[in-house]
CSV table of C-alpha atoms in Angstrom, one decimal:
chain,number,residue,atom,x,y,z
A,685,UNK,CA,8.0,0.8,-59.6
A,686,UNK,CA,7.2,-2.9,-60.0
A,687,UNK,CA,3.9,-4.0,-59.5
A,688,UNK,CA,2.0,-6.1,-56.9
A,689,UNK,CA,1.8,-8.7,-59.3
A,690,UNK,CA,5.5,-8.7,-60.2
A,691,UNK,CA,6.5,-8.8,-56.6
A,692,UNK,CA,4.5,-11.7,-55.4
A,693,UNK,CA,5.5,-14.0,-58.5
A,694,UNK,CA,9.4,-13.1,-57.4
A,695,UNK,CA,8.5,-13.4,-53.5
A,696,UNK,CA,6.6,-16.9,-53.9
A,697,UNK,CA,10.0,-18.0,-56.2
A,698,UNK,CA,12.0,-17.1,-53.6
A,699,UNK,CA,10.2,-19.0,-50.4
A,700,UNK,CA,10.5,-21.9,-52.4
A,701,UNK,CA,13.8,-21.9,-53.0
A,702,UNK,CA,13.7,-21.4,-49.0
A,703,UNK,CA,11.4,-24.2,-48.7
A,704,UNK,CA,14.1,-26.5,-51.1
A,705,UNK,CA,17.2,-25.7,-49.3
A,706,UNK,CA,15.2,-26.3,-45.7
A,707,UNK,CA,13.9,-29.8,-46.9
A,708,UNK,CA,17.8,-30.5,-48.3
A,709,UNK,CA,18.7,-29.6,-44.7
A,710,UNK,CA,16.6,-31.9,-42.8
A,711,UNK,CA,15.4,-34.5,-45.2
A,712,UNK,CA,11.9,-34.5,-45.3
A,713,UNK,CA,9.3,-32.8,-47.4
A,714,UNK,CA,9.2,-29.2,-46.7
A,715,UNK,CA,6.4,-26.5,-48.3
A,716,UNK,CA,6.2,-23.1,-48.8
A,717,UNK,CA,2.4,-21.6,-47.8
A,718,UNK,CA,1.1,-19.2,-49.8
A,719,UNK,CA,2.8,-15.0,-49.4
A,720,UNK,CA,1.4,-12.3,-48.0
A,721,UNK,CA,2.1,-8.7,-48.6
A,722,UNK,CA,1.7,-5.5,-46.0
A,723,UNK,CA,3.6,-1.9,-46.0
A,724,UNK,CA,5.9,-0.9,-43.9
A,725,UNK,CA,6.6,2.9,-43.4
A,726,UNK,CA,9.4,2.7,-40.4
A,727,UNK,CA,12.6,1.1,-40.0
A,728,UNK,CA,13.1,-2.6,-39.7
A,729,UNK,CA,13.8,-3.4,-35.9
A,730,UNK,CA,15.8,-6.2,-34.8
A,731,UNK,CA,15.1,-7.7,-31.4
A,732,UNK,CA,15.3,-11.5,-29.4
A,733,UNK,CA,12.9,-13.2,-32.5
A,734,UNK,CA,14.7,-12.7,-35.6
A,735,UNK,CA,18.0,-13.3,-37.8
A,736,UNK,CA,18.3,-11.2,-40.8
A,737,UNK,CA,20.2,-11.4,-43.4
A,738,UNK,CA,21.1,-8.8,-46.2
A,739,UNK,CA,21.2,-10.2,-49.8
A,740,UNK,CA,23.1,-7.8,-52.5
A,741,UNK,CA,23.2,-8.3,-55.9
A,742,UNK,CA,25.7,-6.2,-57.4
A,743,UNK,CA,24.6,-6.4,-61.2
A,744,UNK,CA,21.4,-4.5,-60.3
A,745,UNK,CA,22.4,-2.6,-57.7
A,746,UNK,CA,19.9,-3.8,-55.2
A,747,UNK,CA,19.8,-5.7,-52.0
A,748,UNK,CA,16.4,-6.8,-49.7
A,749,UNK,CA,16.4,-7.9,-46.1
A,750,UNK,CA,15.4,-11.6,-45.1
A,751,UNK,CA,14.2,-12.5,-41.7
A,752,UNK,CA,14.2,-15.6,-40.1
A,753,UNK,CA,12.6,-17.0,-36.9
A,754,UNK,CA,15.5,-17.7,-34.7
A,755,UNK,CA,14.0,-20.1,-32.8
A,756,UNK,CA,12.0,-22.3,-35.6
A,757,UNK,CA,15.9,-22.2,-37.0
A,758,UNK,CA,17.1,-23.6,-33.6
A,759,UNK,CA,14.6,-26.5,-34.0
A,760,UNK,CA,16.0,-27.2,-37.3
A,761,UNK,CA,19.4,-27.4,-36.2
A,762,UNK,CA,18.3,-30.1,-33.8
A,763,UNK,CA,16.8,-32.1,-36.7
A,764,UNK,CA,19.8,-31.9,-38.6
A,765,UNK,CA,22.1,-32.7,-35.7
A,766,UNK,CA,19.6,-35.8,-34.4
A,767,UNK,CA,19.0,-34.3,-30.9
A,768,UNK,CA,15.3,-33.9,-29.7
A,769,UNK,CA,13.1,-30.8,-30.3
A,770,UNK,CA,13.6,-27.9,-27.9
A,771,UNK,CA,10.7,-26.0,-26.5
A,772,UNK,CA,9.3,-22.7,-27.7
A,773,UNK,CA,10.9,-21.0,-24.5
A,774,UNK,CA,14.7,-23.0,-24.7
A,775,UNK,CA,17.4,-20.8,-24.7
A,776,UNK,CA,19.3,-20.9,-28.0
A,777,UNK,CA,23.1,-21.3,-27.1
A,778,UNK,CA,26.2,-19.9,-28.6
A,779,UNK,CA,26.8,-23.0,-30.8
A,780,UNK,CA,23.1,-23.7,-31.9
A,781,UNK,CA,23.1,-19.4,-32.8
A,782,UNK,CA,26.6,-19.7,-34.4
A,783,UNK,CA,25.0,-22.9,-36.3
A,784,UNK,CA,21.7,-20.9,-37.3
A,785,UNK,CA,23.8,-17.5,-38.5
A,786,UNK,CA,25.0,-20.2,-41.2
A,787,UNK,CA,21.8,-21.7,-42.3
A,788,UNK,CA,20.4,-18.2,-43.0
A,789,UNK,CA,23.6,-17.6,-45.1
A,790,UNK,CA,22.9,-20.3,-47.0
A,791,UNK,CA,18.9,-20.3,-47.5
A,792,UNK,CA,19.6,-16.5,-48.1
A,793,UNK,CA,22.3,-17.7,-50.5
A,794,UNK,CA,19.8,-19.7,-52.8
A,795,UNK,CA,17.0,-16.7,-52.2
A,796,UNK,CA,19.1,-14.1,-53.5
A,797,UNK,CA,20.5,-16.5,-56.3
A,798,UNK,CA,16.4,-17.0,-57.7
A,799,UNK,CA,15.7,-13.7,-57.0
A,800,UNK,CA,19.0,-13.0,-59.5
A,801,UNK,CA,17.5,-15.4,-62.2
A,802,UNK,CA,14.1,-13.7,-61.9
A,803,UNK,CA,15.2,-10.3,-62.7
A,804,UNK,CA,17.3,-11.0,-65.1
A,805,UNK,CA,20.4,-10.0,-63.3
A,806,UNK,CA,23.8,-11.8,-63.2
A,807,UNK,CA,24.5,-14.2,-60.3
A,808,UNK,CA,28.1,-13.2,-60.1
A,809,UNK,CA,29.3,-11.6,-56.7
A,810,UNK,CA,26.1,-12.3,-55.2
A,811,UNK,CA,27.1,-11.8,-51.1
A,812,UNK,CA,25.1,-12.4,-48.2
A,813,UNK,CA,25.4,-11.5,-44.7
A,814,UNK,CA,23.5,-11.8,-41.0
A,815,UNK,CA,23.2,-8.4,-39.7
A,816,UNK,CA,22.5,-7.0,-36.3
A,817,UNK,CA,22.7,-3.3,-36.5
A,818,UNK,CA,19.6,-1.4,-38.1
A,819,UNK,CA,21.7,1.1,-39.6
A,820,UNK,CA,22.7,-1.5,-42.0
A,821,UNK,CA,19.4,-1.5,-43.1
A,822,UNK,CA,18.1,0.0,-46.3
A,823,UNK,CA,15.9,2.6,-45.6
A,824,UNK,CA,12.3,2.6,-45.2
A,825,UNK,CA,9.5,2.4,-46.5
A,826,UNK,CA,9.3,-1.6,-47.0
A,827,UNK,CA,7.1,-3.9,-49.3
A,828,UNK,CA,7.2,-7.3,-46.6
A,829,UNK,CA,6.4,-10.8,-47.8
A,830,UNK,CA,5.9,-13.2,-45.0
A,831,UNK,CA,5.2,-16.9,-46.3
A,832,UNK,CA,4.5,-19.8,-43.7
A,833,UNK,CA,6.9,-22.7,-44.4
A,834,UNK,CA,5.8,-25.9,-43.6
A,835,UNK,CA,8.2,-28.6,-42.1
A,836,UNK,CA,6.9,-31.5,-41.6
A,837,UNK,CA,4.6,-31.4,-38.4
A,838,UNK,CA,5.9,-27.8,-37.5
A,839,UNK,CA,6.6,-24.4,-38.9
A,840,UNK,CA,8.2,-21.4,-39.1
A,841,UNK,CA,7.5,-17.9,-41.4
A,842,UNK,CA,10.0,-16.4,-43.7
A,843,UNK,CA,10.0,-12.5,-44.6
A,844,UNK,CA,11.5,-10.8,-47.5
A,845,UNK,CA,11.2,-7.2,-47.2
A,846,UNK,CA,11.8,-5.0,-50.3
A,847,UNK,CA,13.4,-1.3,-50.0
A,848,UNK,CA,12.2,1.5,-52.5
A,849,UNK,CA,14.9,1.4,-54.5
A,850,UNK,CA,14.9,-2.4,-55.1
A,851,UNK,CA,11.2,-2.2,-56.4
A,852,UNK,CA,11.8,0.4,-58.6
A,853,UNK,CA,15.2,-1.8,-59.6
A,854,UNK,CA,12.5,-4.9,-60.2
A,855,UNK,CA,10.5,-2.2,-62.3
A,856,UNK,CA,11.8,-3.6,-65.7
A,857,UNK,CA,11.0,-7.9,-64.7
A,858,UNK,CA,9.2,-9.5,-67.6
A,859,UNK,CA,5.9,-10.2,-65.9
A,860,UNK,CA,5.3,-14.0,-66.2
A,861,UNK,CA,2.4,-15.9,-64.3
A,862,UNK,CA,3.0,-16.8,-60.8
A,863,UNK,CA,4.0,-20.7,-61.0
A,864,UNK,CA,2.8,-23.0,-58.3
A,865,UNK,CA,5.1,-23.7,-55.4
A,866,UNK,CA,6.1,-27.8,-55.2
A,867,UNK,CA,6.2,-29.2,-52.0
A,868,UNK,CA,9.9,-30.4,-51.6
A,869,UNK,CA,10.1,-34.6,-52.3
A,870,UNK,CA,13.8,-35.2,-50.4
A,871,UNK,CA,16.7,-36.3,-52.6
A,872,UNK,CA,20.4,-35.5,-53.3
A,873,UNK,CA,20.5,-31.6,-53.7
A,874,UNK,CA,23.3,-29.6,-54.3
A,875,UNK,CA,24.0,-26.9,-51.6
A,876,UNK,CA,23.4,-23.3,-51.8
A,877,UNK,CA,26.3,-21.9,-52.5
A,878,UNK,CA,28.7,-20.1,-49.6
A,879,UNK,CA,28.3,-16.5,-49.5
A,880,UNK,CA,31.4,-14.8,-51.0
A,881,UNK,CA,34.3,-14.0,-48.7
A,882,UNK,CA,37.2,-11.6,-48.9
A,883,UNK,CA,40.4,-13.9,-49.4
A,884,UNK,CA,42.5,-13.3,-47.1
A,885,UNK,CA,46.5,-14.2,-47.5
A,886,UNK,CA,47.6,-17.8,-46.3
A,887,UNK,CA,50.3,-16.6,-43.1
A,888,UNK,CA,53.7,-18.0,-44.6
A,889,UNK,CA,54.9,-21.5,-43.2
A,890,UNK,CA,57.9,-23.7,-43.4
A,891,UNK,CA,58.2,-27.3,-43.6
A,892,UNK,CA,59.4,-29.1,-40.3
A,893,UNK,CA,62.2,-31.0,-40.4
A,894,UNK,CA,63.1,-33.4,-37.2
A,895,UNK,CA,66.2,-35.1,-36.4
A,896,UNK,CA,66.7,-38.4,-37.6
A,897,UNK,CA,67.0,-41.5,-34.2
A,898,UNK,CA,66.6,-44.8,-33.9
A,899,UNK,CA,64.3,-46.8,-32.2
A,900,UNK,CA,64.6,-47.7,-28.2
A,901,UNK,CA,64.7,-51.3,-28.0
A,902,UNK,CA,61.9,-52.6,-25.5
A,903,UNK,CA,62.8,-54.5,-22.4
A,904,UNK,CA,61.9,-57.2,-20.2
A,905,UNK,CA,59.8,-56.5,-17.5
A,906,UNK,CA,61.2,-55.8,-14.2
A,907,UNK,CA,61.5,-58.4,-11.2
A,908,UNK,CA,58.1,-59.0,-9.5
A,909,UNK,CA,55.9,-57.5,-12.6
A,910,UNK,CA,55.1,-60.7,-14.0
A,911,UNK,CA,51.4,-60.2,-12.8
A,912,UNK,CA,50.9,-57.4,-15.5
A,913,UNK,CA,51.3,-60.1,-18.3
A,914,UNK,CA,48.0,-60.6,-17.6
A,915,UNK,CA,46.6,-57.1,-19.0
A,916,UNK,CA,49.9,-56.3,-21.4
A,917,UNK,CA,47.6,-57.1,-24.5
A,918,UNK,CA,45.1,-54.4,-23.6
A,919,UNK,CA,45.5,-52.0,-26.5
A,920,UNK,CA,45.5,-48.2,-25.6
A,921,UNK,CA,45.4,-45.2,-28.0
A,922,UNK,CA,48.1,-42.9,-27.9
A,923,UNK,CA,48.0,-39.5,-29.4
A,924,UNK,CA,51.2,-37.2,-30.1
A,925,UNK,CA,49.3,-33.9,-29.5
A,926,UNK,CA,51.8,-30.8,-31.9
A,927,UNK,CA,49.3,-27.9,-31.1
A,928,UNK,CA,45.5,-27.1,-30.8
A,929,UNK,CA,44.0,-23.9,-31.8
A,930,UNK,CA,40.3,-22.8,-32.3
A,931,UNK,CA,37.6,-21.7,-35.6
A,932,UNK,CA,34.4,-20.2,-35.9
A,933,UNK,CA,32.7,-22.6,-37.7
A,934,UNK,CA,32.9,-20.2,-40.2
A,935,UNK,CA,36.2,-20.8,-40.9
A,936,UNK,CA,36.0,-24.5,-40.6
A,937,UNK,CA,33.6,-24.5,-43.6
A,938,UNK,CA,35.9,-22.2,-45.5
A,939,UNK,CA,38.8,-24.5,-45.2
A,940,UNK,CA,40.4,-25.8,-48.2
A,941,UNK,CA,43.6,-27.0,-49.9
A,942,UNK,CA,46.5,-25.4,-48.7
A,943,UNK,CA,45.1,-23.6,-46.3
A,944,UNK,CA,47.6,-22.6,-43.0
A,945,UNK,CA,46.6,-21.8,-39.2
A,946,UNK,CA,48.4,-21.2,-36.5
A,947,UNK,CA,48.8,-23.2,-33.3
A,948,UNK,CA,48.7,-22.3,-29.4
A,949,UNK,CA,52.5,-23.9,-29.0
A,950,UNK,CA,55.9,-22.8,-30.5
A,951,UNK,CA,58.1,-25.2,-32.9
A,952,UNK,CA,60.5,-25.2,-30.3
A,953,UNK,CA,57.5,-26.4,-27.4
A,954,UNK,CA,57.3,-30.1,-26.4
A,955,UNK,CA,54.1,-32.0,-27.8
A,956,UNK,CA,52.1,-34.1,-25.3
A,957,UNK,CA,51.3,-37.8,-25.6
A,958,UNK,CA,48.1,-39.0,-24.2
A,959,UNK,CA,47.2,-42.5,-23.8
A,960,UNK,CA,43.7,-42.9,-23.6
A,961,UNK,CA,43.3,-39.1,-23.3
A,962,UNK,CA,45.4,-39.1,-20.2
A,963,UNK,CA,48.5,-36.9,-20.4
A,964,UNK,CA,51.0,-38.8,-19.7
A,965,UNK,CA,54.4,-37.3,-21.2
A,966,UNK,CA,56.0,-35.0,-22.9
A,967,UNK,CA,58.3,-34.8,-25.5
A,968,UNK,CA,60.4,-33.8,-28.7
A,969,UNK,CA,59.2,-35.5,-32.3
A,970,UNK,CA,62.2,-37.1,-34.5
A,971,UNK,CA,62.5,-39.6,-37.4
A,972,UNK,CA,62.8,-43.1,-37.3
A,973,UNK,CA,62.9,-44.6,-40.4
A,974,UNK,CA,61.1,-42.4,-42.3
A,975,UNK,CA,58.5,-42.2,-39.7
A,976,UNK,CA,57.3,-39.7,-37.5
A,977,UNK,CA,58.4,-40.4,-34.0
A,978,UNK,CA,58.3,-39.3,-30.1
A,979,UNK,CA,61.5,-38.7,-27.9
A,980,UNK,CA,59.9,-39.0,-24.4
A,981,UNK,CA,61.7,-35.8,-22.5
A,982,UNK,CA,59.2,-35.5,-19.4
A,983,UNK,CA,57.1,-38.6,-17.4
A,984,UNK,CA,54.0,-37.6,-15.9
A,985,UNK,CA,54.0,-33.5,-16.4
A,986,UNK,CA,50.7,-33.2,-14.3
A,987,UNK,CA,53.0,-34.7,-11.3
A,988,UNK,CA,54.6,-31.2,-10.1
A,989,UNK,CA,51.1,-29.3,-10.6
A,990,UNK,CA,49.2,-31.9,-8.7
Protein backbone atom coordinates (compact mmCIF):
# COMPACT_ATOMS: atom_id res chain seq x y z
CA UNK A 1 0.00 0.00 0.00
CA UNK A 2 1.41 3.46 -0.69
CA UNK A 3 2.42 5.47 2.08
CA UNK A 4 1.14 8.70 3.69
CA UNK A 5 3.99 10.38 2.25
CA UNK A 6 3.42 9.12 -1.20
CA UNK A 7 -0.17 10.09 -1.16
CA UNK A 8 0.02 13.61 -0.04
CA UNK A 9 2.94 14.51 -2.62
CA UNK A 10 0.34 12.98 -5.44
CA UNK A 11 -2.78 14.71 -3.77
CA UNK A 12 -1.03 18.23 -3.34
CA UNK A 13 0.02 17.64 -7.36
CA UNK A 14 -3.25 17.11 -8.13
CA UNK A 15 -5.07 20.27 -6.32
CA UNK A 16 -2.74 22.31 -8.18
CA UNK A 17 -3.47 21.17 -11.31
CA UNK A 18 -7.14 21.98 -9.92
CA UNK A 19 -5.99 25.21 -8.81
CA UNK A 20 -4.40 25.92 -12.66
CA UNK A 21 -7.27 24.89 -14.64
CA UNK A 22 -9.72 27.16 -12.03
CA UNK A 23 -7.39 30.25 -12.44
CA UNK A 24 -7.43 29.44 -16.60
CA UNK A 25 -11.27 29.50 -16.07
CA UNK A 26 -11.67 32.73 -14.48
CA UNK A 27 -8.57 34.72 -15.05
CA UNK A 28 -7.22 35.61 -11.87
CA UNK A 29 -4.69 34.15 -9.54
CA UNK A 30 -5.98 31.06 -7.99
CA UNK A 31 -4.07 28.77 -5.02
CA UNK A 32 -4.24 25.64 -3.73
CA UNK A 33 -4.07 25.61 0.47
CA UNK A 34 -2.33 23.08 1.89
CA UNK A 35 -4.11 18.94 1.98
CA UNK A 36 -5.38 17.25 4.53
CA UNK A 37 -5.87 13.58 5.08
CA UNK A 38 -8.69 11.60 7.25
CA UNK A 39 -10.13 7.76 6.85
CA UNK A 40 -13.13 6.91 5.67
CA UNK A 41 -14.61 3.42 6.57
CA UNK A 42 -18.27 3.80 4.80
CA UNK A 43 -19.49 4.51 1.55
CA UNK A 44 -19.16 7.90 -0.15
CA UNK A 45 -22.79 9.58 -0.01
CA UNK A 46 -23.91 11.93 -2.50
CA UNK A 47 -26.43 14.56 -1.38
CA UNK A 48 -27.56 18.59 -2.39
CA UNK A 49 -23.55 19.83 -1.71
CA UNK A 50 -21.46 18.01 -3.99
CA UNK A 51 -20.56 16.98 -7.74
CA UNK A 52 -18.37 14.03 -8.10
CA UNK A 53 -16.66 12.89 -10.66
CA UNK A 54 -14.94 9.38 -11.34
CA UNK A 55 -11.47 9.56 -12.92
CA UNK A 56 -10.22 6.00 -14.51
CA UNK A 57 -6.99 5.42 -15.70
CA UNK A 58 -6.98 2.40 -17.66
CA UNK A 59 -3.07 1.61 -17.78
CA UNK A 60 -3.10 1.07 -14.05
CA UNK A 61 -6.21 -0.12 -13.54
CA UNK A 62 -7.34 2.34 -10.98
CA UNK A 63 -9.88 5.10 -10.67
CA UNK A 64 -10.48 7.82 -7.35
CA UNK A 65 -13.50 9.89 -6.80
CA UNK A 66 -13.27 13.81 -6.86
CA UNK A 67 -15.79 15.97 -5.21
CA UNK A 68 -16.59 19.38 -5.83
CA UNK A 69 -18.70 22.03 -4.02
CA UNK A 70 -21.53 22.64 -6.22
CA UNK A 71 -22.23 25.77 -5.25
CA UNK A 72 -18.50 27.42 -5.01
CA UNK A 73 -18.66 25.92 -8.82
CA UNK A 74 -21.91 27.93 -9.48
CA UNK A 75 -20.08 31.08 -8.38
CA UNK A 76 -17.45 30.37 -10.75
CA UNK A 77 -19.63 29.96 -13.57
CA UNK A 78 -20.86 33.45 -12.82
CA UNK A 79 -17.29 34.77 -13.07
CA UNK A 80 -16.72 33.20 -16.20
CA UNK A 81 -20.00 34.20 -17.70
CA UNK A 82 -19.61 38.15 -16.19
CA UNK A 83 -22.88 38.04 -14.13
CA UNK A 84 -22.71 39.00 -10.33
CA UNK A 85 -21.98 36.54 -7.50
CA UNK A 86 -24.95 34.55 -6.27
CA UNK A 87 -25.60 34.04 -2.57
CA UNK A 88 -24.67 30.94 -0.54
CA UNK A 89 -28.47 29.94 -0.46
CA UNK A 90 -29.27 30.75 -4.64
CA UNK A 91 -30.71 28.09 -6.21
CA UNK A 92 -28.40 26.58 -8.91
CA UNK A 93 -30.52 26.26 -12.13
CA UNK A 94 -30.51 23.66 -14.87
CA UNK A 95 -28.18 25.68 -17.14
CA UNK A 96 -25.63 26.91 -14.34
CA UNK A 97 -25.68 22.75 -13.08
CA UNK A 98 -25.44 21.64 -16.76
CA UNK A 99 -22.45 24.35 -17.00
CA UNK A 100 -20.78 23.02 -13.65
CA UNK A 101 -21.23 19.01 -14.64
CA UNK A 102 -18.59 20.33 -17.43
CA UNK A 103 -16.12 22.20 -15.35
CA UNK A 104 -15.68 19.22 -13.15
CA UNK A 105 -15.05 17.11 -16.37
CA UNK A 106 -12.50 19.23 -17.24
CA UNK A 107 -10.64 20.08 -13.70
CA UNK A 108 -11.13 16.29 -13.24
CA UNK A 109 -9.64 15.91 -16.78
CA UNK A 110 -6.28 17.71 -15.78
CA UNK A 111 -6.39 15.85 -12.07
CA UNK A 112 -6.47 12.47 -13.42
CA UNK A 113 -3.94 13.51 -16.32
CA UNK A 114 -1.17 14.56 -13.21
CA UNK A 115 -2.14 11.94 -11.22
CA UNK A 116 -1.26 9.66 -14.61
CA UNK A 117 2.26 11.40 -14.84
CA UNK A 118 2.90 10.92 -11.16
CA UNK A 119 2.53 7.27 -11.17
CA UNK A 120 4.08 6.62 -13.97
CA UNK A 121 1.12 5.35 -15.88
CA UNK A 122 0.10 6.19 -19.46
CA UNK A 123 -2.28 9.14 -20.15
CA UNK A 124 -3.92 7.29 -23.00
CA UNK A 125 -7.77 6.60 -22.54
CA UNK A 126 -7.91 8.52 -19.48
CA UNK A 127 -12.06 9.10 -19.09
CA UNK A 128 -13.89 11.00 -16.70
CA UNK A 129 -17.31 11.24 -15.74
CA UNK A 130 -19.93 13.10 -13.09
CA UNK A 131 -21.70 10.53 -11.27
CA UNK A 132 -24.79 10.49 -9.13
CA UNK A 133 -25.52 6.98 -8.11
CA UNK A 134 -23.29 5.56 -5.09
CA UNK A 135 -23.22 2.31 -6.55
CA UNK A 136 -20.80 3.64 -9.03
CA UNK A 137 -18.60 4.18 -6.33
CA UNK A 138 -15.53 2.18 -5.57
CA UNK A 139 -15.91 0.57 -2.54
CA UNK A 140 -15.00 1.58 0.82
CA UNK A 141 -12.71 2.19 2.92
CA UNK A 142 -11.36 5.71 1.55
CA UNK A 143 -8.06 7.66 2.06
CA UNK A 144 -9.87 11.61 1.56
CA UNK A 145 -7.72 14.59 0.62
CA UNK A 146 -9.61 17.79 1.08
CA UNK A 147 -7.38 20.99 0.01
CA UNK A 148 -8.89 24.63 0.36
CA UNK A 149 -8.61 26.47 -3.00
CA UNK A 150 -8.27 29.93 -2.96
CA UNK A 151 -9.93 32.13 -5.65
CA UNK A 152 -9.33 35.35 -5.40
CA UNK A 153 -11.37 36.87 -2.36
CA UNK A 154 -13.42 33.45 -1.98
CA UNK A 155 -13.16 29.82 -1.82
CA UNK A 156 -14.15 26.56 -2.25
CA UNK A 157 -12.49 22.84 -1.03
CA UNK A 158 -11.66 20.02 -3.40
CA UNK A 159 -11.65 16.26 -2.25
CA UNK A 160 -9.86 13.41 -3.79
CA UNK A 161 -10.77 10.29 -2.24
CA UNK A 162 -8.59 7.14 -2.79
CA UNK A 163 -10.28 3.41 -2.82
CA UNK A 164 -8.09 0.39 -1.47
CA UNK A 165 -7.21 -0.81 -4.48
CA UNK A 166 -5.89 2.40 -6.03
CA UNK A 167 -3.42 2.86 -3.04
CA UNK A 168 -2.14 -0.34 -3.25
CA UNK A 169 -2.03 0.41 -7.35
CA UNK A 170 0.08 3.83 -6.13
CA UNK A 171 2.23 1.22 -4.06
CA UNK A 172 5.09 1.13 -6.60
CA UNK A 173 5.39 5.53 -7.18
CA UNK A 174 8.97 6.61 -6.86
CA UNK A 175 8.82 8.63 -3.71
CA UNK A 176 10.07 12.16 -4.66
CA UNK A 177 9.71 15.18 -2.16
CA UNK A 178 6.51 17.03 -2.00
CA UNK A 179 7.12 20.22 -4.36
CA UNK A 180 5.59 23.53 -3.31
CA UNK A 181 2.29 24.42 -4.86
CA UNK A 182 2.51 27.98 -7.15
CA UNK A 183 -0.08 30.16 -6.80
CA UNK A 184 -1.61 30.47 -10.43
CA UNK A 185 -0.18 33.98 -12.21
CA UNK A 186 -3.09 34.17 -15.26
CA UNK A 187 -1.97 33.72 -18.83
CA UNK A 188 -2.85 31.78 -22.06
CA UNK A 189 -3.29 28.14 -20.87
CA UNK A 190 -4.19 25.33 -22.88
CA UNK A 191 -7.46 23.50 -21.76
CA UNK A 192 -7.77 20.37 -20.03
CA UNK A 193 -8.48 18.07 -22.28
CA UNK A 194 -12.34 16.66 -23.04
CA UNK A 195 -13.02 13.51 -21.40
CA UNK A 196 -13.13 10.70 -23.97
CA UNK A 197 -16.39 9.94 -25.69
CA UNK A 198 -17.81 6.88 -27.40
CA UNK A 199 -18.06 7.98 -31.25
CA UNK A 200 -21.07 7.59 -32.26
CA UNK A 201 -21.92 7.26 -36.23
CA UNK A 202 -22.72 10.60 -38.16
CA UNK A 203 -26.82 9.82 -39.30
CA UNK A 204 -26.40 9.76 -43.21
CA UNK A 205 -27.38 13.07 -45.18
CA UNK A 206 -27.90 14.19 -48.69
CA UNK A 207 -27.08 17.31 -50.24
CA UNK A 208 -30.14 19.67 -51.00
CA UNK A 209 -30.66 20.68 -54.26
CA UNK A 210 -33.38 23.64 -55.03
CA UNK A 211 -34.99 24.56 -58.13
CA UNK A 212 -33.39 27.13 -60.08
CA UNK A 213 -35.96 30.88 -60.51
CA UNK A 214 -35.36 34.14 -61.26
CA UNK A 215 -35.72 37.08 -59.42
CA UNK A 216 -39.28 39.05 -58.83
CA UNK A 217 -38.76 42.39 -60.13
CA UNK A 218 -39.72 45.14 -57.39
CA UNK A 219 -42.47 47.58 -58.05
CA UNK A 220 -43.60 50.94 -57.58
CA UNK A 221 -45.44 51.73 -54.66
CA UNK A 222 -49.07 51.75 -54.78
CA UNK A 223 -51.36 54.94 -55.08
CA UNK A 224 -51.57 56.91 -51.79
CA UNK A 225 -48.29 55.15 -50.13
CA UNK A 226 -46.04 57.86 -50.97
CA UNK A 227 -45.88 58.71 -47.20
CA UNK A 228 -43.79 55.43 -46.50
CA UNK A 229 -40.83 56.93 -48.59
CA UNK A 230 -40.15 58.49 -45.60
CA UNK A 231 -39.14 55.31 -43.48
CA UNK A 232 -38.37 52.87 -46.87
CA UNK A 233 -34.46 53.30 -45.97
CA UNK A 234 -34.98 51.78 -42.54
CA UNK A 235 -32.94 48.53 -42.80
CA UNK A 236 -34.54 45.43 -41.24
CA UNK A 237 -32.94 41.91 -40.72
CA UNK A 238 -34.51 39.08 -42.37
CA UNK A 239 -33.76 35.60 -41.49
CA UNK A 240 -34.76 32.41 -43.67
CA UNK A 241 -35.32 30.14 -40.66
CA UNK A 242 -34.70 25.84 -42.50
CA UNK A 243 -35.09 24.14 -39.01
CA UNK A 244 -34.13 24.53 -35.29
CA UNK A 245 -33.28 21.66 -33.07
CA UNK A 246 -31.71 21.46 -29.56
CA UNK A 247 -28.01 20.13 -27.61
CA UNK A 248 -26.80 19.49 -24.30
CA UNK A 249 -24.08 21.63 -24.14
CA UNK A 250 -22.37 18.60 -24.18
CA UNK A 251 -22.80 18.08 -27.60
CA UNK A 252 -22.29 21.61 -28.55
CA UNK A 253 -18.65 21.23 -27.29
CA UNK A 254 -18.20 18.00 -29.05
CA UNK A 255 -19.16 19.37 -32.40
CA UNK A 256 -16.69 19.26 -35.07
CA UNK A 257 -16.13 18.97 -38.85
CA UNK A 258 -18.57 17.08 -40.53
CA UNK A 259 -20.57 16.55 -38.00
CA UNK A 260 -24.68 16.02 -38.97
CA UNK A 261 -27.94 16.72 -36.72
CA UNK A 262 -31.16 16.57 -37.39
CA UNK A 263 -33.79 19.29 -37.50
CA UNK A 264 -37.50 19.71 -36.05
CA UNK A 265 -38.92 20.30 -39.85
CA UNK A 266 -39.07 17.91 -42.94
CA UNK A 267 -37.20 18.73 -46.46
CA UNK A 268 -40.43 18.96 -47.81
CA UNK A 269 -41.70 21.72 -44.73
CA UNK A 270 -41.79 25.45 -45.57
CA UNK A 271 -38.95 27.62 -43.81
CA UNK A 272 -40.11 30.86 -42.08
CA UNK A 273 -38.80 34.35 -42.73
CA UNK A 274 -38.63 36.71 -39.92
CA UNK A 275 -37.94 40.32 -40.25
CA UNK A 276 -36.81 41.65 -37.24
CA UNK A 277 -37.65 38.39 -35.43
CA UNK A 278 -41.24 38.74 -36.48
CA UNK A 279 -42.63 35.83 -38.44
CA UNK A 280 -43.80 37.14 -41.20
CA UNK A 281 -43.96 34.45 -44.14
CA UNK A 282 -43.50 31.41 -45.19
CA UNK A 283 -42.07 29.77 -47.90
CA UNK A 284 -40.06 27.27 -50.39
CA UNK A 285 -35.99 28.02 -50.88
CA UNK A 286 -34.78 28.12 -54.73
CA UNK A 287 -31.72 29.34 -56.67
CA UNK A 288 -31.22 32.55 -58.22
CA UNK A 289 -28.14 32.87 -59.63
CA UNK A 290 -26.28 30.77 -57.80
CA UNK A 291 -27.66 32.08 -54.72
CA UNK A 292 -29.77 30.80 -52.11
CA UNK A 293 -33.20 32.23 -52.32
CA UNK A 294 -36.93 32.45 -50.75
CA UNK A 295 -40.20 31.78 -52.89
CA UNK A 296 -42.75 33.59 -50.54
CA UNK A 297 -45.78 30.73 -50.46
CA UNK A 298 -47.79 32.06 -47.23
CA UNK A 299 -48.11 36.08 -45.92
CA UNK A 300 -48.58 36.44 -42.37
CA UNK A 301 -48.96 32.54 -41.09
CA UNK A 302 -49.72 33.82 -37.51
CA UNK A 303 -52.99 35.51 -39.18
CA UNK A 304 -55.44 32.26 -39.07
CA UNK A 305 -54.04 31.29 -35.39
CA UNK A 306 -54.59 34.79 -34.12
Amino acid sequence: MATDAQLTTIAEAMFASCASVLGALVDRPVLAGTATSFDAEGSLRIDDRWVAALAAIPDASLSVVLRFDKRDLARVVDAMLGNPESSDDAEVDAMQLSIVSETVLQIAGAMVEKLATEIDASTDGLHTEVIDRTADFPAPPYVVFAAPIDIGSSHTTVEICFDGKATNRIAGVRGAAPAPVPAYVPEPVAAAPAPARAARPAPESHPASFAPMPPTPLRAAAPGQANLDLVNDVPLQISAVLGRTSLSLRDVVALQSGSVFELDKLATDPIDLYVNNILIARGEVVVVDDKFAVKISELNPNAEKS
